[in-house]
Amino acid sequence: MRVILDTNVLLGALISPHGPPDTIYRAWRAAKFDLVTSTAQLDELRRVSRYPKLKTILPAHRIGTMVNNMQRAVVLGVLPPLPDGVDVSDRNDAFLLAMALTGEADYLVTGDRRAGLLQLGKLGRARIVTPAVFCAETL
């Protein structure tokens, strides 16, 4: 099973231990599924970790450890543009959809209810679900 975790899910795993995002991250570390990421997502993780509000709650070394761990995932390089007809309300999330298609993911897990990803429900073979739904269905 190939899974993409939205950056907000990855950060949630670090911020709130024992919640669904943390459960999912630990399941990946225990080799329960293949994580698909990209250089774009790793760059995003590094960038958002420098936001002042995150710096106060997340030490840089925890983000660094996560990024290093994610180097062991399926890391996609340059992502193609989305095909015609695939629209995303937040252009900053387009790379997640490109990852889902390019990485042939089975799931895209996101906690962002405002960006419109969850409303898509599915893209290619990837189901787009919340962390709680992913845990309930697969772990």
XYZ file of C-alpha atoms in Angstrom:
139
model
C 0.000 0.000 0.000
C 1.411 3.381 -1.051
C 0.444 6.399 1.050
C 0.993 10.149 0.862
C 0.781 12.133 4.080
C -0.060 15.811 3.715
C 2.512 18.047 5.392
C -0.104 19.014 7.994
C -0.398 15.336 8.975
C 3.381 15.007 9.302
C 3.568 18.126 11.475
C 0.595 16.883 13.501
C 2.534 13.705 14.246
C 5.283 15.787 15.829
C 3.018 18.241 17.624
C 0.512 15.825 19.133
C 1.819 12.407 20.116
C -0.736 9.610 20.350
C -3.221 11.175 17.905
C -4.068 9.674 14.500
C -1.226 11.497 12.659
C 1.320 10.112 15.132
C -0.217 6.631 14.856
C 0.128 6.804 11.072
C 3.719 8.067 11.192
C 4.680 5.287 13.629
C 2.961 2.711 11.394
C 5.084 3.851 8.454
C 8.227 3.664 10.586
C 7.164 0.078 11.441
C 6.931 -0.696 7.681
C 3.135 -1.149 7.628
C 2.936 0.784 4.331
C 5.146 2.565 1.803
C 5.314 6.315 2.242
C 5.465 8.391 -0.938
C 6.930 11.875 -0.684
C 8.740 14.286 -2.976
C 11.558 16.764 -2.927
C 8.852 19.469 -3.029
C 7.282 18.141 0.157
C 10.622 17.794 1.930
C 11.373 21.409 0.987
C 7.949 22.444 2.299
C 8.600 20.679 5.615
C 11.903 22.496 6.016
C 10.304 25.845 5.085
C 7.262 25.651 7.367
C 9.396 24.468 10.260
C 10.904 27.964 10.270
C 7.540 29.668 10.792
C 7.688 31.538 14.111
C 4.612 29.831 15.594
C 6.011 26.362 14.803
C 9.524 27.184 16.011
C 8.123 27.796 19.482
C 6.543 24.331 19.725
C 8.749 22.200 17.458
C 12.513 22.111 17.946
C 14.385 22.154 14.616
C 16.046 18.820 15.360
C 12.658 17.038 15.423
C 11.824 18.314 11.928
C 15.348 17.424 10.806
C 14.946 13.882 12.111
C 11.626 13.520 10.298
C 13.102 14.813 7.026
C 16.038 12.416 7.390
C 13.676 9.508 8.075
C 11.606 10.438 5.033
C 14.683 10.075 2.812
C 14.008 6.328 3.211
C 10.538 6.705 1.673
C 9.712 6.656 -2.028
C 10.995 10.148 -2.906
C 9.722 11.555 -6.187
C 11.810 14.174 -7.959
C 10.359 16.702 -10.363
C 6.594 16.379 -10.445
C 4.627 16.814 -13.675
C 1.844 19.376 -13.889
C -1.636 18.158 -13.076
C -3.595 16.837 -16.044
C -6.291 19.003 -17.583
C -9.530 18.785 -15.659
C -7.903 18.273 -12.253
C -8.587 21.391 -10.244
C -7.446 22.190 -6.734
C -8.747 25.148 -4.781
C -5.391 25.757 -3.052
C -2.562 25.829 -5.616
C -0.120 25.105 -2.782
C -1.641 21.625 -2.579
C -1.239 20.833 -6.285
C 2.024 19.002 -5.601
C 0.165 16.562 -3.314
C -2.212 15.634 -6.124
C 0.701 15.320 -8.559
C 2.399 13.025 -6.040
C -0.751 10.904 -5.782
C -0.881 10.411 -9.536
C 2.854 10.038 -10.189
C 3.492 7.892 -7.118
C 0.482 5.654 -7.831
C -0.680 6.149 -4.253
C -3.541 4.225 -2.720
C -4.239 6.952 -0.136
C -3.656 10.657 0.291
C -4.143 11.474 3.961
C -4.890 15.090 4.854
C -6.239 16.950 7.821
C -6.965 20.127 5.880
C -10.724 20.390 5.498
C -10.604 23.899 3.984
C -8.308 23.268 1.017
C -10.775 21.141 -0.926
C -8.701 17.969 -1.082
C -11.123 15.974 1.039
C -14.000 17.139 -1.133
C -12.327 15.524 -4.154
C -12.589 12.178 -2.377
C -10.453 10.370 -4.947
C -7.854 11.066 -7.594
C -6.607 8.295 -9.832
C -6.486 5.274 -7.577
C -5.828 7.350 -4.447
C -8.605 7.789 -1.907
C -8.333 11.137 -0.124
C -9.162 10.694 3.557
C -8.623 12.146 7.023
C -6.098 10.613 9.417
C -8.939 9.141 11.526
C -10.501 7.428 8.501
C -7.130 6.081 7.368
C -6.459 4.639 10.837
C -9.900 3.062 11.015
C -9.628 1.474 7.572
C -6.041 0.325 7.457
C -4.297 0.210 10.825
